[in-house]
PDB file of C-alpha atoms in Angstrom:
ATOM      1  CA  MET A 208    -162.227 323.996 109.219  1.00 79.00           C
ATOM      2  CA  ALA A 209    -163.688 323.591 112.240  1.00 88.00           C
ATOM      3  CA  ALA A 210    -161.005 320.907 113.041  1.00 92.00           C
ATOM      4  CA  LEU A 211    -158.765 323.713 113.171  1.00 92.00           C
ATOM      5  CA  ALA A 212    -160.784 326.321 114.833  1.00 91.00           C
ATOM      6  CA  ASP A 213    -159.148 325.205 117.964  1.00 91.00           C
ATOM      7  CA  PRO A 214    -156.303 325.916 119.324  1.00 89.00           C
ATOM      8  CA  LEU A 215    -154.112 322.688 120.357  1.00 90.00           C
ATOM      9  CA  ARG A 216    -155.065 321.432 116.855  1.00 91.00           C
ATOM     10  CA  LEU A 217    -154.211 324.436 115.087  1.00 92.00           C
ATOM     11  CA  THR A 218    -150.232 323.448 116.966  1.00 89.00           C
ATOM     12  CA  ILE A 219    -150.380 319.630 116.468  1.00 90.00           C
ATOM     13  CA  ILE A 220    -150.807 319.933 112.739  1.00 92.00           C
ATOM     14  CA  ARG A 221    -148.824 322.794 112.990  1.00 91.00           C
ATOM     15  CA  LYS A 222    -145.223 321.044 114.770  1.00 88.00           C
ATOM     16  CA  LEU A 223    -146.469 317.395 112.758  1.00 89.00           C
ATOM     17  CA  LEU A 224    -145.367 320.572 109.775  1.00 90.00           C
ATOM     18  CA  LEU A 225    -142.191 321.897 110.560  1.00 87.00           C
ATOM     19  CA  GLU A 226    -140.744 318.871 112.940  1.00 81.00           C
ATOM     20  CA  SER A 227    -142.033 315.488 112.171  1.00 72.00           C
ATOM     21  CA  ASP A 228    -141.060 313.438 109.056  1.00 69.00           C
ATOM     22  CA  GLU A 229    -143.781 310.395 108.169  1.00 63.00           C
ATOM     23  CA  TYR A 230    -145.722 308.303 111.382  1.00 62.00           C
ATOM     24  CA  ASP A 231    -142.573 308.723 113.527  1.00 66.00           C
ATOM     25  CA  HIS A 232    -144.404 310.611 116.651  1.00 70.00           C
ATOM     26  CA  THR A 233    -147.217 309.304 119.592  1.00 72.00           C
ATOM     27  CA  CYS A 234    -149.177 312.032 120.604  1.00 71.00           C
ATOM     28  CA  GLY A 235    -146.516 311.927 123.863  1.00 72.00           C
ATOM     29  CA  TRP A 236    -143.428 313.400 121.453  1.00 73.00           C
ATOM     30  CA  PHE A 237    -145.757 316.261 121.110  1.00 76.00           C
ATOM     31  CA  GLY A 238    -145.210 316.933 125.176  1.00 76.00           C
ATOM     32  CA  PHE A 239    -148.818 319.071 126.326  1.00 82.00           C
ATOM     33  CA  ASP A 240    -149.924 319.380 129.399  1.00 81.00           C
ATOM     34  CA  ARG A 241    -152.606 317.269 128.900  1.00 82.00           C
ATOM     35  CA  PRO A 242    -153.851 314.171 130.208  1.00 81.00           C
ATOM     36  CA  LYS A 243    -153.772 311.579 127.413  1.00 79.00           C
ATOM     37  CA  SER A 244    -157.814 310.618 127.136  1.00 82.00           C
ATOM     38  CA  SER A 245    -157.510 314.624 125.849  1.00 86.00           C
ATOM     39  CA  LEU A 246    -154.958 314.298 123.760  1.00 86.00           C
ATOM     40  CA  THR A 247    -156.915 311.155 121.775  1.00 87.00           C
ATOM     41  CA  HIS A 248    -159.944 313.781 120.997  1.00 91.00           C
ATOM     42  CA  HIS A 249    -158.584 315.969 119.989  1.00 92.00           C
ATOM     43  CA  PHE A 250    -156.595 313.497 117.143  1.00 91.00           C
ATOM     44  CA  LYS A 251    -160.116 311.797 116.327  1.00 93.00           C
ATOM     45  CA  ALA A 252    -160.718 314.964 115.802  1.00 95.00           C
ATOM     46  CA  LEU A 253    -158.332 315.771 112.955  1.00 94.00           C
ATOM     47  CA  ARG A 254    -158.513 312.066 111.954  1.00 93.00           C
ATOM     48  CA  GLU A 255    -161.928 312.528 111.024  1.00 95.00           C
ATOM     49  CA  ALA A 256    -161.342 315.479 109.126  1.00 95.00           C
ATOM     50  CA  GLY A 257    -158.619 313.995 107.301  1.00 94.00           C
ATOM     51  CA  LEU A 258    -156.211 316.016 108.449  1.00 95.00           C
ATOM     52  CA  ILE A 259    -154.045 314.325 109.088  1.00 93.00           C
ATOM     53  CA  ARG A 260    -153.528 309.447 108.664  1.00 91.00           C
ATOM     54  CA  GLN A 261    -152.541 307.442 111.928  1.00 89.00           C
ATOM     55  CA  ARG A 262    -151.500 304.411 111.674  1.00 89.00           C
ATOM     56  CA  GLN A 263    -151.244 301.655 114.667  1.00 88.00           C
ATOM     57  CA  TYR A 264    -148.038 300.543 116.087  1.00 84.00           C
ATOM     58  CA  GLY A 265    -148.831 297.947 118.550  1.00 86.00           C
ATOM     59  CA  LEU A 266    -150.187 300.131 121.349  1.00 83.00           C
ATOM     60  CA  GLU A 267    -149.613 303.223 119.433  1.00 83.00           C
ATOM     61  CA  ARG A 268    -151.042 305.285 116.416  1.00 85.00           C
ATOM     62  CA  ARG A 269    -149.034 307.725 114.681  1.00 86.00           C
ATOM     63  CA  SER A 270    -149.860 310.486 112.846  1.00 88.00           C
ATOM     64  CA  ARG A 271    -149.070 312.433 109.775  1.00 89.00           C
ATOM     65  CA  VAL A 272    -150.431 315.056 107.821  1.00 92.00           C
ATOM     66  CA  ARG A 273    -152.076 314.584 104.662  1.00 93.00           C
ATOM     67  CA  VAL A 274    -149.972 317.068 102.546  1.00 93.00           C
ATOM     68  CA  GLU A 275    -151.168 316.059  99.697  1.00 94.00           C
ATOM     69  CA  ASP A 276    -154.079 315.672  99.442  1.00 95.00           C
ATOM     70  CA  LEU A 277    -154.407 319.146 101.501  1.00 95.00           C
ATOM     71  CA  ASN A 278    -152.503 321.376  99.233  1.00 95.00           C
ATOM     72  CA  GLN A 279    -154.898 320.346  96.844  1.00 96.00           C
ATOM     73  CA  ARG A 280    -158.044 320.592  97.427  1.00 95.00           C
ATOM     74  CA  PHE A 281    -157.205 323.583  99.668  1.00 94.00           C
ATOM     75  CA  PRO A 282    -154.181 325.318  98.437  1.00 95.00           C
ATOM     76  CA  GLY A 283    -152.091 327.738 100.820  1.00 94.00           C
ATOM     77  CA  LEU A 284    -154.008 326.733 103.829  1.00 93.00           C
ATOM     78  CA  LEU A 285    -150.859 324.743 104.397  1.00 93.00           C
ATOM     79  CA  ASP A 286    -149.055 327.245 103.803  1.00 93.00           C
ATOM     80  CA  LEU A 287    -151.019 329.472 106.480  1.00 92.00           C
ATOM     81  CA  VAL A 288    -150.778 327.081 109.649  1.00 92.00           C
ATOM     82  CA  THR A 289    -147.103 326.748 109.494  1.00 91.00           C
ATOM     83  CA  ASN A 290    -146.900 330.507 109.574  1.00 90.00           C
ATOM     84  CA  TRP A 291    -149.292 330.680 112.274  1.00 86.00           C
ATOM     85  CA  GLN A 292    -148.063 331.317 115.616  1.00 82.00           C
ATOM     86  CA  PRO A 293    -150.400 331.383 118.746  1.00 74.00           C
ATOM     87  CA  VAL A 294    -150.681 334.010 121.103  1.00 74.00           C
ATOM     88  CA  GLU A 295    -149.681 331.604 124.811  1.00 69.00           C
ATOM     89  CA  PRO A 296    -148.607 328.787 124.404  1.00 61.00           C
ATOM     90  CA  VAL A 297    -150.898 325.911 124.110  1.00 61.00           C
ATOM     91  CA  ARG A 298    -149.790 323.772 127.457  1.00 59.00           C
TER      92      ARG A 298
END
């Protein structure tokens, strides 16, 4: 769960839970003012922690939260993430 200690990663998971349908969105959809290499690092950390799955579509990777797996292993965690509000907007 160390992957969720970073506010940007927590925001990514929250946004995927609240606003995403399946594998619809690339990292550019999130609208973060960060270099692509930085976002790639954060998505890799989330993927390696088992929080998201990604599918390759050409040159793009599209992500989704592993809801079923996480609910089974950590009941209530995704509810906490969904209800979390950042103190400062993540850019």
